[in-house]
PDB file of C-alpha atoms in Angstrom:
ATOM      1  CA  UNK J   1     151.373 -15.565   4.452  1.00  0.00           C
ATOM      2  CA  UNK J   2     150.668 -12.612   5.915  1.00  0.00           C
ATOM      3  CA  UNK J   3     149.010 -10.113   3.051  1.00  0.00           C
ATOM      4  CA  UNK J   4     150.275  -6.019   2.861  1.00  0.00           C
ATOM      5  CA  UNK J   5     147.212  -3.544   2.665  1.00  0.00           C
ATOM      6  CA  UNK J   6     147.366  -1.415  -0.564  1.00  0.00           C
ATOM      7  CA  UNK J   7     147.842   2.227   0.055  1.00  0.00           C
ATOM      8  CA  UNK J   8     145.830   4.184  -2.001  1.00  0.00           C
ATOM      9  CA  UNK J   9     144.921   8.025  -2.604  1.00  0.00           C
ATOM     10  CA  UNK J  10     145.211  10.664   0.793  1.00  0.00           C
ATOM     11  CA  UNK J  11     146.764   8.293   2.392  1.00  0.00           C
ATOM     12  CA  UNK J  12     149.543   7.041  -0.307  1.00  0.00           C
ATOM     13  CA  UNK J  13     150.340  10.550  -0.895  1.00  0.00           C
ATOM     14  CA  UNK J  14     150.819  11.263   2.788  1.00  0.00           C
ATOM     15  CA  UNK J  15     153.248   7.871   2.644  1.00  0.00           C
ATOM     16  CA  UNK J  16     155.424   8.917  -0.042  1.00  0.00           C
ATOM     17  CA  UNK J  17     155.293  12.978   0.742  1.00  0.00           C
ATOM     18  CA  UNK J  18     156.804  11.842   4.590  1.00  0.00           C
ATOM     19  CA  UNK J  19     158.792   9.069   3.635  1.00  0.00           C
ATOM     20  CA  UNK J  20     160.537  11.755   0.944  1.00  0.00           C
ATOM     21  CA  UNK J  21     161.244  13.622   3.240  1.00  0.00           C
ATOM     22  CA  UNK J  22     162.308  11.579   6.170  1.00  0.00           C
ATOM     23  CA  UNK J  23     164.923  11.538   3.039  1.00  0.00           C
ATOM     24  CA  UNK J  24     165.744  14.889   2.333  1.00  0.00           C
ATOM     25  CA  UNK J  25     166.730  15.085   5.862  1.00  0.00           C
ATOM     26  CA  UNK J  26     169.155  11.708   6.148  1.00  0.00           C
ATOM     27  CA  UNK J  27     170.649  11.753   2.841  1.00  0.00           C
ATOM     28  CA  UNK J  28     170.346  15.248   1.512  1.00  0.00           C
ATOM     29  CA  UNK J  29     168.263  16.526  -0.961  1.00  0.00           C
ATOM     30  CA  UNK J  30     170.599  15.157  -4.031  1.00  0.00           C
ATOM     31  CA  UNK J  31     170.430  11.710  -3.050  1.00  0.00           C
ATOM     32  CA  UNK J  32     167.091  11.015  -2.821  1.00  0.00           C
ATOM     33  CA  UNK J  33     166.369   8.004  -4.135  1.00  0.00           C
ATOM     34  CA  UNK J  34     162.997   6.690  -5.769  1.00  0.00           C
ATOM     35  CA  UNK J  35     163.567   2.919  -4.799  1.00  0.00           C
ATOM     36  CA  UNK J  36     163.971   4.141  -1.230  1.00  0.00           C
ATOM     37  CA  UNK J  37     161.373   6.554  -1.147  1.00  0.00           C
ATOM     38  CA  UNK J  38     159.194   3.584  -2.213  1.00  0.00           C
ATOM     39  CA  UNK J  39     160.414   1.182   0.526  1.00  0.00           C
ATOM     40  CA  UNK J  40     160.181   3.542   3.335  1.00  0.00           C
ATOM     41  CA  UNK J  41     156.711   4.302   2.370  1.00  0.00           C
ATOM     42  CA  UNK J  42     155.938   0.934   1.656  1.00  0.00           C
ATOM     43  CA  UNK J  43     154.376   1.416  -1.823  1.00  0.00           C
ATOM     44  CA  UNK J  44     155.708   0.189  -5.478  1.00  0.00           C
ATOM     45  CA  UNK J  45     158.093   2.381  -7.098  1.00  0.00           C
ATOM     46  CA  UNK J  46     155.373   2.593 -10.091  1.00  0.00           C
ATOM     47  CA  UNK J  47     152.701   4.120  -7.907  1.00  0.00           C
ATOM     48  CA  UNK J  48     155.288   7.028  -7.172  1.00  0.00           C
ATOM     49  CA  UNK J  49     156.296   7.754 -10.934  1.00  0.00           C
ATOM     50  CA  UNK J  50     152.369   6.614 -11.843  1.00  0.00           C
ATOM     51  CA  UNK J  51     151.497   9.702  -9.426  1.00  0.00           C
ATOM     52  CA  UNK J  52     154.877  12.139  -9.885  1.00  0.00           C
ATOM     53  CA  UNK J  53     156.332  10.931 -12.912  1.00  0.00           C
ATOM     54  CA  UNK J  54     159.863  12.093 -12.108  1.00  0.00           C
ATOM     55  CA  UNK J  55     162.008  12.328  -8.887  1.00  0.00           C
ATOM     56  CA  UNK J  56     162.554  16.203  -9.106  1.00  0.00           C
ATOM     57  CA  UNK J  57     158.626  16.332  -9.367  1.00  0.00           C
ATOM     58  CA  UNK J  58     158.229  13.974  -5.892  1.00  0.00           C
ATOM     59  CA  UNK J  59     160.450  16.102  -4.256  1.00  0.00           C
ATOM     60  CA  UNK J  60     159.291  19.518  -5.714  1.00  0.00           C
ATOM     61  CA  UNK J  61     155.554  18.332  -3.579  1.00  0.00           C
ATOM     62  CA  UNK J  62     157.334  17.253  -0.873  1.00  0.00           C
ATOM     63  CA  UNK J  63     159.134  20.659   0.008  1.00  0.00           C
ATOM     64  CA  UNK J  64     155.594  22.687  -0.763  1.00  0.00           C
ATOM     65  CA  UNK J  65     153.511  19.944   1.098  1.00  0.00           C
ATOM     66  CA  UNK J  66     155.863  20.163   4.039  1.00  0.00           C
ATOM     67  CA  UNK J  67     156.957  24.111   3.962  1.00  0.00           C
ATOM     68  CA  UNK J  68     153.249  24.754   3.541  1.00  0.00           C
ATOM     69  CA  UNK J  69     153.244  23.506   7.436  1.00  0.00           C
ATOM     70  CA  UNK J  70     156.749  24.956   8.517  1.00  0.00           C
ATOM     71  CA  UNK J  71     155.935  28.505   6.770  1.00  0.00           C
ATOM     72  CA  UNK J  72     152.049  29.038   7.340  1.00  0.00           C
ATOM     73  CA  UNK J  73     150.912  32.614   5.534  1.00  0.00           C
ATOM     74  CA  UNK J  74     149.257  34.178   8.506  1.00  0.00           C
ATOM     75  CA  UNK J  75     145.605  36.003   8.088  1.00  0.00           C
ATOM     76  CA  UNK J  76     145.790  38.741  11.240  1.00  0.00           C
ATOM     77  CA  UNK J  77     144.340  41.462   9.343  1.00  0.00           C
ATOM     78  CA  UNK J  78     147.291  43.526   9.401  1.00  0.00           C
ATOM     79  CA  UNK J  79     149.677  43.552   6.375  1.00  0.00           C
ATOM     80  CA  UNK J  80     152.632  44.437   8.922  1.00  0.00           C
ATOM     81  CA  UNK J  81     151.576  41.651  11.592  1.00  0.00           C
ATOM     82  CA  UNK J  82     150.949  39.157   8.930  1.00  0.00           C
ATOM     83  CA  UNK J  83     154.393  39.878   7.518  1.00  0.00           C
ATOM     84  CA  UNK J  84     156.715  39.737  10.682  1.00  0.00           C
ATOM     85  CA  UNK J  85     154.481  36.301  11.675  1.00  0.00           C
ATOM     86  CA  UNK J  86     156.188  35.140   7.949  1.00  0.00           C
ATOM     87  CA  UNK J  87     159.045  36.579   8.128  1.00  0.00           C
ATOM     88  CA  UNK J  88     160.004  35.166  11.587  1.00  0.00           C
ATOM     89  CA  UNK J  89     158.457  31.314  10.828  1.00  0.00           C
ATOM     90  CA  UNK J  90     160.974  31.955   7.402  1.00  0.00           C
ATOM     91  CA  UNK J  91     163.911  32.801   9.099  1.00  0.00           C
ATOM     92  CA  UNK J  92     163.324  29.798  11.395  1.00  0.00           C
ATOM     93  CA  UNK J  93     162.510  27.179   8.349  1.00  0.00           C
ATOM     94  CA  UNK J  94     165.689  28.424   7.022  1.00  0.00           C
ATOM     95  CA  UNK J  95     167.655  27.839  10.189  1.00  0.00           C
ATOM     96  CA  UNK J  96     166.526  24.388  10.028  1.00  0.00           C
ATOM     97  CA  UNK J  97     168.814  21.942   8.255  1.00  0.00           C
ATOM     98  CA  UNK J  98     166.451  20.845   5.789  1.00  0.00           C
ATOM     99  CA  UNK J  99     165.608  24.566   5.249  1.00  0.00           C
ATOM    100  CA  UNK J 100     168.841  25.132   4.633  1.00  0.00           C
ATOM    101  CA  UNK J 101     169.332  22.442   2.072  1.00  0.00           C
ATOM    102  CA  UNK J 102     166.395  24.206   0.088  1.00  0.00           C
ATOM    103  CA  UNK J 103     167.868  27.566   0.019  1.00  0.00           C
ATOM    104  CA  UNK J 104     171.079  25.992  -1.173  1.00  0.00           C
ATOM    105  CA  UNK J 105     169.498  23.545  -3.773  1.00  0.00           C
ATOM    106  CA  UNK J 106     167.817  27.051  -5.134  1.00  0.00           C
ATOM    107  CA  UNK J 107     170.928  28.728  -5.609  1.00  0.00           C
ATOM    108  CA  UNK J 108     173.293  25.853  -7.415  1.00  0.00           C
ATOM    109  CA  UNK J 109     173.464  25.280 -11.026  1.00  0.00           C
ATOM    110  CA  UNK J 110     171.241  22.367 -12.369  1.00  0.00           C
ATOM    111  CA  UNK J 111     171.953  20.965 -15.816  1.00  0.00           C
ATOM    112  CA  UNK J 112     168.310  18.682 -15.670  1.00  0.00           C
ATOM    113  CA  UNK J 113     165.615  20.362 -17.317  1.00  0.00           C
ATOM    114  CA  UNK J 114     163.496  18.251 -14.818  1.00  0.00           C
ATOM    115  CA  UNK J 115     165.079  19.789 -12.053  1.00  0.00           C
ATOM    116  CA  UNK J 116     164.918  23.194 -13.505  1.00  0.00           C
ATOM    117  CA  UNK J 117     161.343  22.843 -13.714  1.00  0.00           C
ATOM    118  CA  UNK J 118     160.442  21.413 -10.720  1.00  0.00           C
ATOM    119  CA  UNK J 119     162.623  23.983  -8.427  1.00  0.00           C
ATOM    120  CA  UNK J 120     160.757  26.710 -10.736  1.00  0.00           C
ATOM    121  CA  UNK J 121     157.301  25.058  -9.853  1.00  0.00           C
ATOM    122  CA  UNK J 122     158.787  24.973  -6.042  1.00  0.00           C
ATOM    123  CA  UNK J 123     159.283  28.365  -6.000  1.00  0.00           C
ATOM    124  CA  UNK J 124     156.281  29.377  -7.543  1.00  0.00           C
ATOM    125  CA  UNK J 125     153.906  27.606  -5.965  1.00  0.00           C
ATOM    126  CA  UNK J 126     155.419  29.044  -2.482  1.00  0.00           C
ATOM    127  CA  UNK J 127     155.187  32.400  -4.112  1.00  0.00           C
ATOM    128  CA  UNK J 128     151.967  32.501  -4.297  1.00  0.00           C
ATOM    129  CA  UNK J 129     150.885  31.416  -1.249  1.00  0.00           C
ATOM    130  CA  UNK J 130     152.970  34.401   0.521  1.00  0.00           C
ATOM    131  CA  UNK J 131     151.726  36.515  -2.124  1.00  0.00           C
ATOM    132  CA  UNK J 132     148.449  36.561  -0.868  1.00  0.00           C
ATOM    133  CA  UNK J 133     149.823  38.773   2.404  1.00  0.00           C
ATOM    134  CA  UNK J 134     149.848  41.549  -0.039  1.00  0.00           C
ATOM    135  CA  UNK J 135     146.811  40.945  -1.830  1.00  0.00           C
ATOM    136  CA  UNK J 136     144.740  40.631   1.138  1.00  0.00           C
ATOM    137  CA  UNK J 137     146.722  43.993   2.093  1.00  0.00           C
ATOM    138  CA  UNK J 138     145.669  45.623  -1.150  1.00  0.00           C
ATOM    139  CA  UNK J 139     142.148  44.838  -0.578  1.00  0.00           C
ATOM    140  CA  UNK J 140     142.201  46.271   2.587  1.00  0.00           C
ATOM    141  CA  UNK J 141     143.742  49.563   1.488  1.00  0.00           C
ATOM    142  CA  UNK J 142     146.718  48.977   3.892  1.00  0.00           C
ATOM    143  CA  UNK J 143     149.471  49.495   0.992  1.00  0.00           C
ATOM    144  CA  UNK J 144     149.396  51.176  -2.017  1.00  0.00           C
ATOM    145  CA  UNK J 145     147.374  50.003  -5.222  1.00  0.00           C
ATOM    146  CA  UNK J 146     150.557  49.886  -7.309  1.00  0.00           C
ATOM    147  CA  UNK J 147     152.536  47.721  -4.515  1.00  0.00           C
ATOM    148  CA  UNK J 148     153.653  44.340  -6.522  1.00  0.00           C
ATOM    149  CA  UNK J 149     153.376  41.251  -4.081  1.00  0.00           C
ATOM    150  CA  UNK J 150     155.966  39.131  -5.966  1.00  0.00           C
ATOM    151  CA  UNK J 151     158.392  41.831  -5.315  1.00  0.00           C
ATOM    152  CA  UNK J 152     157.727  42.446  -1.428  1.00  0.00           C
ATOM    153  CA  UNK J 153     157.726  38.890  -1.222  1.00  0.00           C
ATOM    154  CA  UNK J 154     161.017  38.479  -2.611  1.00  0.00           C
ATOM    155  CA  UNK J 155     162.463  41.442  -0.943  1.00  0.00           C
ATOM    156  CA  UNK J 156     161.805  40.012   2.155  1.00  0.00           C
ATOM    157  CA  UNK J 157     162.534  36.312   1.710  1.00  0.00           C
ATOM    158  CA  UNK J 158     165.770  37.622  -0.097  1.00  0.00           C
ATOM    159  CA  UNK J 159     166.692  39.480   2.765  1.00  0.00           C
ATOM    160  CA  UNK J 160     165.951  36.113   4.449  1.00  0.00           C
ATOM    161  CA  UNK J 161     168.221  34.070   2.468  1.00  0.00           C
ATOM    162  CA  UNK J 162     171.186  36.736   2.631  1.00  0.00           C
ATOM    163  CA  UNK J 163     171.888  36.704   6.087  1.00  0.00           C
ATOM    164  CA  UNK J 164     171.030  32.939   6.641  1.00  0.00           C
ATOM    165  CA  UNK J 165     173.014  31.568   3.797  1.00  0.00           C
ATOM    166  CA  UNK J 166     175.659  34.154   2.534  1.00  0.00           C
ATOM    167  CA  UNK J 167     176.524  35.615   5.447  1.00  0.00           C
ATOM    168  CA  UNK J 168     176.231  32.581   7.644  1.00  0.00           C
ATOM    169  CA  UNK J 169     174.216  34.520  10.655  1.00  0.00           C
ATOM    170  CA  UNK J 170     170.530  34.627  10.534  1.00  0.00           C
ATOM    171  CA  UNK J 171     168.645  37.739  11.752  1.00  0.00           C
ATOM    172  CA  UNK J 172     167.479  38.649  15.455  1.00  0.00           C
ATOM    173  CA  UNK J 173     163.861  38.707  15.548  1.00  0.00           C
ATOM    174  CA  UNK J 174     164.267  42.370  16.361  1.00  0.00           C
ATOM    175  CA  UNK J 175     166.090  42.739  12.891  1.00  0.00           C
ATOM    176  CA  UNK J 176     163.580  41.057  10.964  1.00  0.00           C
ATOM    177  CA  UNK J 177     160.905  43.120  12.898  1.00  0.00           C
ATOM    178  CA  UNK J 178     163.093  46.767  11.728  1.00  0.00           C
ATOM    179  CA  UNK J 179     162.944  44.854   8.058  1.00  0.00           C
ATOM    180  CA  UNK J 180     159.352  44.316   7.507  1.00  0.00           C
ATOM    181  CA  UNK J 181     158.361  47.698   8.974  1.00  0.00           C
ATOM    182  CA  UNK J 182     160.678  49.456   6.655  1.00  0.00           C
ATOM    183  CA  UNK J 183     159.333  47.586   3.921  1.00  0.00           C
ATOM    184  CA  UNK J 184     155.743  48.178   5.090  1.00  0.00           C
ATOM    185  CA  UNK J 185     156.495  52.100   5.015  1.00  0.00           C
ATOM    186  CA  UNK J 186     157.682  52.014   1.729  1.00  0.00           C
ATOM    187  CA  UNK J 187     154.633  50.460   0.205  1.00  0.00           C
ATOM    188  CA  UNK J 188     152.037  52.253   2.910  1.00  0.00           C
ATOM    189  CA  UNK J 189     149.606  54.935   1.764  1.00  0.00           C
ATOM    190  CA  UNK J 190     150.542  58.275   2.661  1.00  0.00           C
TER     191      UNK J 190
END
């Protein structure tokens, strides 16, 4: 009998984290299933809700773990730069069909406190992250001291969203470009 090597720490998490979303992507984000998860990865179901407790939690790390590498926060030294680099890798990640899924997810009603709370520690960990565009931006002087990063963040990623999911077209590169150096004139020094 043949014996199965235990997965353990880095590399469980890696398992699970891919194998979650190998399922996102086959059977939608709503019908993501623990027990399958588990298979595909090829751990116990208990070492997943040992580790994430609940599904909406699994999934929640999944989507950072994997938009972290589809929507890297570029460092160029230049708040405008550093934007349009986001904004563009964004509008592409929502393009995508499991980008697309996200957005949606975001935007429907969810009775589960579970999933409430895991989509709002989704969103806030990705917040963040971009967030620290404008602080670096701040730091350099490059917009003013009053400039709230949550909010360009959101204007931007809104913007984002908008086109891609509401109105069904997603925005030109050149577009995106006019948007984030409007938005960068608004909150430049004078």
């Amino acid at each position: 009998m043949v014996e199965q090597k235990q997965i353990r720490g880095a590399e469980l998490r890696r398992a699970v984290l891919d194998a979650t979303m190998r399922q996102i992507e086959t059977v939608g984000i709503d019908q993501v299933r623990i027990a399958e998860v588990a298979a595909a990865a090829g751990v116990h179901e208990t070492s997943i809700y040992r580790r994430w407790k609940t599904l909406p939690r699994l999934v929640a790390d999944a989507l950072v773990a994997y938009s972290t590498v589809e929507i890297p926060i570029p460092d160029t030294g230049s708040v405008r730069t550093d934007l349009t680099r986001f904004a563009l890798a964004l509008s592409r990640f929502v393009g995508t069909r499991l980008g697309a899924a996200l957005v949606r997810s975001a935007v429907l009603q969810a009775d589960d406190p579970e999933v409430i709370a895991a989509r709002a520690e989704y969103w806030a960990r990705r917040l963040a992250v971009a967030e620290q565009i404008v602080r670096r931006a701040k730091d350099r002087g490059e917009v003013t001291p009053e400039t709230d990063p949550r909010l360009v963040v959101l204007a931007l990623g809104g913007l984002i969203q908008m086109y891609d999911i509401q109105l069904g077209c997603g925005l030109s590169p050149e577009d995106l470009e006019k948007a984030v150096n409007m938005l960068v004139d608004g909150i430049s020094p004078r």
